[in-house]
Amino acid sequence: MNDFQLHPRLDADTHHLSDLPLCRVCLMDDMRFPWLILVPRRADISEVHELSADDQTQLWREATSFGHGMKDTLGGDKLNIATLGNQVPQLHIHVILRRRDDAAWPAPVWGFGERQPYDADGLAEMRDQLLMLVNTLPDGPK
């Protein structure tokens, strides 16, 4: 039985978009950067190596497919995909679309400036764009 629950910090800092075959897809609540968090829906996993080989492959497929789609759809110069987990122990992957003119370029987005939460209109627009993208992914919504 899988007792997956999203870590409270991820739940507080993101907006749920969709569920893919493996991952919950969440939008980071920071309008400065198109920034997704993919969280494998598996209980008590903190490291990639704790996933089965099939889940590891699926995790990478979902992250790279979504990232590629974001880059094509939203336009960007670089895609950052990373797992850190120093503050949130639950395994999650950051998929961040970077632009040469973004606030943090070329430095990492972590710890840069103040987070700027989405307003209702900005959130609705980004959600619509990303949900259309979800439906075009080879491993679309679950």
mmCIF file of C-alpha atoms in Angstrom:
data_model
loop_
_atom_site.group_PDB
_atom_site.id
_atom_site.type_symbol
_atom_site.label_atom_id
_atom_site.label_comp_id
_atom_site.label_asym_id
_atom_site.label_seq_id
_atom_site.Cartn_x
_atom_site.Cartn_y
_atom_site.Cartn_z
ATOM 1 C CA MET A 1 0.000 0.000 0.000
ATOM 2 C CA ASN A 2 1.274 3.476 -0.870
ATOM 3 C CA ASP A 3 0.602 6.096 1.805
ATOM 4 C CA PHE A 4 1.957 9.034 -0.187
ATOM 5 C CA GLN A 5 1.484 12.454 1.364
ATOM 6 C CA LEU A 6 3.037 15.653 0.118
ATOM 7 C CA HIS A 7 5.496 17.140 2.602
ATOM 8 C CA PRO A 8 3.869 20.121 4.426
ATOM 9 C CA ARG A 9 6.530 22.563 3.205
ATOM 10 C CA LEU A 10 6.015 21.536 -0.433
ATOM 11 C CA ASP A 11 2.276 21.751 0.084
ATOM 12 C CA ALA A 12 2.591 25.279 1.510
ATOM 13 C CA ASP A 13 5.018 26.568 -1.157
ATOM 14 C CA THR A 14 3.359 25.170 -4.294
ATOM 15 C CA HIS A 15 0.128 24.828 -6.240
ATOM 16 C CA HIS A 16 -0.932 21.325 -7.309
ATOM 17 C CA LEU A 17 -1.232 21.062 -11.102
ATOM 18 C CA SER A 18 -1.657 17.416 -11.996
ATOM 19 C CA ASP A 19 -0.579 13.864 -11.343
ATOM 20 C CA LEU A 20 1.518 12.024 -13.910
ATOM 21 C CA PRO A 21 1.939 8.246 -13.785
ATOM 22 C CA LEU A 22 4.629 8.593 -11.081
ATOM 23 C CA CYS A 23 4.836 12.197 -9.946
ATOM 24 C CA ARG A 24 2.641 14.847 -8.462
ATOM 25 C CA VAL A 25 3.332 18.028 -10.427
ATOM 26 C CA CYS A 26 3.336 21.234 -8.421
ATOM 27 C CA LEU A 27 4.005 24.824 -9.451
ATOM 28 C CA MET A 28 6.346 26.700 -7.129
ATOM 29 C CA ASP A 29 4.569 29.816 -5.887
ATOM 30 C CA ASP A 30 7.183 32.233 -7.250
ATOM 31 C CA MET A 31 6.217 34.078 -10.400
ATOM 32 C CA ARG A 32 9.805 35.152 -11.102
ATOM 33 C CA PHE A 33 10.627 31.734 -12.533
ATOM 34 C CA PRO A 34 8.604 29.019 -14.329
ATOM 35 C CA TRP A 35 9.413 26.433 -11.656
ATOM 36 C CA LEU A 36 7.879 23.022 -11.174
ATOM 37 C CA ILE A 37 8.361 20.501 -8.415
ATOM 38 C CA LEU A 38 7.856 16.844 -9.346
ATOM 39 C CA VAL A 39 7.300 14.552 -6.380
ATOM 40 C CA PRO A 40 7.194 10.773 -6.848
ATOM 41 C CA ARG A 41 3.988 9.534 -5.263
ATOM 42 C CA ARG A 42 5.756 6.972 -3.127
ATOM 43 C CA ALA A 43 5.769 6.961 0.672
ATOM 44 C CA ASP A 44 8.941 7.498 2.688
ATOM 45 C CA ILE A 45 11.344 8.107 -0.217
ATOM 46 C CA SER A 46 14.117 10.653 0.218
ATOM 47 C CA GLU A 47 16.692 9.582 -2.387
ATOM 48 C CA VAL A 48 16.452 8.576 -6.035
ATOM 49 C CA HIS A 49 18.215 5.259 -5.366
ATOM 50 C CA GLU A 50 15.355 4.266 -3.039
ATOM 51 C CA LEU A 51 12.999 4.091 -6.015
ATOM 52 C CA SER A 52 12.704 0.926 -8.064
ATOM 53 C CA ALA A 53 14.654 0.873 -11.331
ATOM 54 C CA ASP A 54 11.396 1.345 -13.251
ATOM 55 C CA ASP A 55 10.405 4.319 -11.075
ATOM 56 C CA GLN A 56 13.858 5.873 -11.515
ATOM 57 C CA THR A 57 13.447 5.663 -15.293
ATOM 58 C CA GLN A 58 9.916 7.066 -15.088
ATOM 59 C CA LEU A 59 11.043 9.928 -12.838
ATOM 60 C CA TRP A 60 13.698 11.010 -15.326
ATOM 61 C CA ARG A 61 11.250 10.604 -18.240
ATOM 62 C CA GLU A 62 8.654 12.805 -16.554
ATOM 63 C CA ALA A 63 11.171 15.479 -15.521
ATOM 64 C CA THR A 64 12.848 15.720 -18.914
ATOM 65 C CA SER A 65 9.607 15.530 -20.906
ATOM 66 C CA PHE A 66 8.015 18.251 -18.821
ATOM 67 C CA GLY A 67 11.153 20.378 -18.939
ATOM 68 C CA HIS A 68 11.454 20.049 -22.707
ATOM 69 C CA GLY A 69 7.806 20.965 -23.109
ATOM 70 C CA MET A 70 8.179 23.991 -20.833
ATOM 71 C CA LYS A 71 11.180 25.224 -22.782
ATOM 72 C CA ASP A 72 9.332 24.886 -26.083
ATOM 73 C CA THR A 73 6.006 26.262 -24.849
ATOM 74 C CA LEU A 74 7.127 29.074 -22.556
ATOM 75 C CA GLY A 75 10.419 29.904 -24.248
ATOM 76 C CA GLY A 76 13.626 29.861 -22.299
ATOM 77 C CA ASP A 77 17.379 29.748 -22.581
ATOM 78 C CA LYS A 78 18.262 26.956 -20.155
ATOM 79 C CA LEU A 79 16.539 24.212 -18.253
ATOM 80 C CA ASN A 80 17.650 23.418 -14.698
ATOM 81 C CA ILE A 81 16.687 19.999 -13.320
ATOM 82 C CA ALA A 82 17.903 19.187 -9.815
ATOM 83 C CA THR A 83 17.273 17.219 -6.657
ATOM 84 C CA LEU A 84 18.519 18.733 -3.430
ATOM 85 C CA GLY A 85 16.354 17.857 -0.460
ATOM 86 C CA ASN A 86 18.470 19.621 2.133
ATOM 87 C CA GLN A 87 15.469 21.386 3.667
ATOM 88 C CA VAL A 88 12.656 19.042 2.571
ATOM 89 C CA PRO A 89 13.571 15.377 3.014
ATOM 90 C CA GLN A 90 10.856 14.053 0.671
ATOM 91 C CA LEU A 91 12.307 13.228 -2.744
ATOM 92 C CA HIS A 92 11.391 15.923 -5.234
ATOM 93 C CA ILE A 93 12.844 17.270 -8.466
ATOM 94 C CA HIS A 94 13.032 20.936 -9.356
ATOM 95 C CA VAL A 95 12.362 21.673 -13.031
ATOM 96 C CA ILE A 96 13.130 25.350 -13.590
ATOM 97 C CA LEU A 97 13.019 27.205 -16.873
ATOM 98 C CA ARG A 98 15.687 29.883 -16.941
ATOM 99 C CA ARG A 99 15.956 32.966 -19.099
ATOM 100 C CA ARG A 100 19.011 35.158 -19.563
ATOM 101 C CA ASP A 101 16.929 38.117 -18.402
ATOM 102 C CA ASP A 102 15.503 36.474 -15.252
ATOM 103 C CA ALA A 103 16.210 38.026 -11.860
ATOM 104 C CA ALA A 104 18.854 35.485 -10.811
ATOM 105 C CA TRP A 105 20.622 34.706 -14.119
ATOM 106 C CA PRO A 106 23.169 33.120 -14.278
ATOM 107 C CA ALA A 107 23.192 32.216 -10.568
ATOM 108 C CA PRO A 108 20.959 29.520 -9.062
ATOM 109 C CA VAL A 109 17.431 30.577 -8.094
ATOM 110 C CA TRP A 110 17.761 29.290 -4.522
ATOM 111 C CA GLY A 111 18.184 32.020 -1.945
ATOM 112 C CA PHE A 112 17.971 34.798 -4.507
ATOM 113 C CA GLY A 113 15.822 37.776 -3.519
ATOM 114 C CA GLU A 114 12.306 37.582 -2.173
ATOM 115 C CA ARG A 115 9.789 35.080 -3.444
ATOM 116 C CA GLN A 116 6.994 36.763 -5.428
ATOM 117 C CA PRO A 117 3.812 34.717 -5.069
ATOM 118 C CA TYR A 118 1.480 34.499 -8.039
ATOM 119 C CA ASP A 119 -1.534 36.769 -8.070
ATOM 120 C CA ALA A 120 -4.824 35.161 -9.118
ATOM 121 C CA ASP A 121 -4.529 36.172 -12.792
ATOM 122 C CA GLY A 122 -0.863 35.156 -13.104
ATOM 123 C CA LEU A 123 -1.547 31.821 -11.441
ATOM 124 C CA ALA A 124 -4.525 31.126 -13.709
ATOM 125 C CA GLU A 125 -2.512 31.951 -16.826
ATOM 126 C CA MET A 126 0.498 29.815 -15.836
ATOM 127 C CA ARG A 127 -1.772 26.968 -14.735
ATOM 128 C CA ASP A 128 -3.605 27.004 -18.074
ATOM 129 C CA GLN A 129 -0.350 26.935 -20.054
ATOM 130 C CA LEU A 130 1.115 24.112 -17.985
ATOM 131 C CA LEU A 131 -2.054 22.027 -17.936
ATOM 132 C CA MET A 132 -2.236 22.221 -21.736
ATOM 133 C CA LEU A 133 1.359 21.012 -21.755
ATOM 134 C CA VAL A 134 0.561 18.126 -19.360
ATOM 135 C CA ASN A 135 -2.025 16.834 -21.811
ATOM 136 C CA THR A 136 0.548 16.680 -24.626
ATOM 137 C CA LEU A 137 3.171 14.706 -22.670
ATOM 138 C CA PRO A 138 3.808 11.097 -23.714
ATOM 139 C CA ASP A 139 3.133 10.092 -20.097
ATOM 140 C CA GLY A 140 0.165 12.405 -19.622
ATOM 141 C CA PRO A 141 -2.013 12.760 -16.556
ATOM 142 C CA LYS A 142 -2.867 9.730 -14.488
#
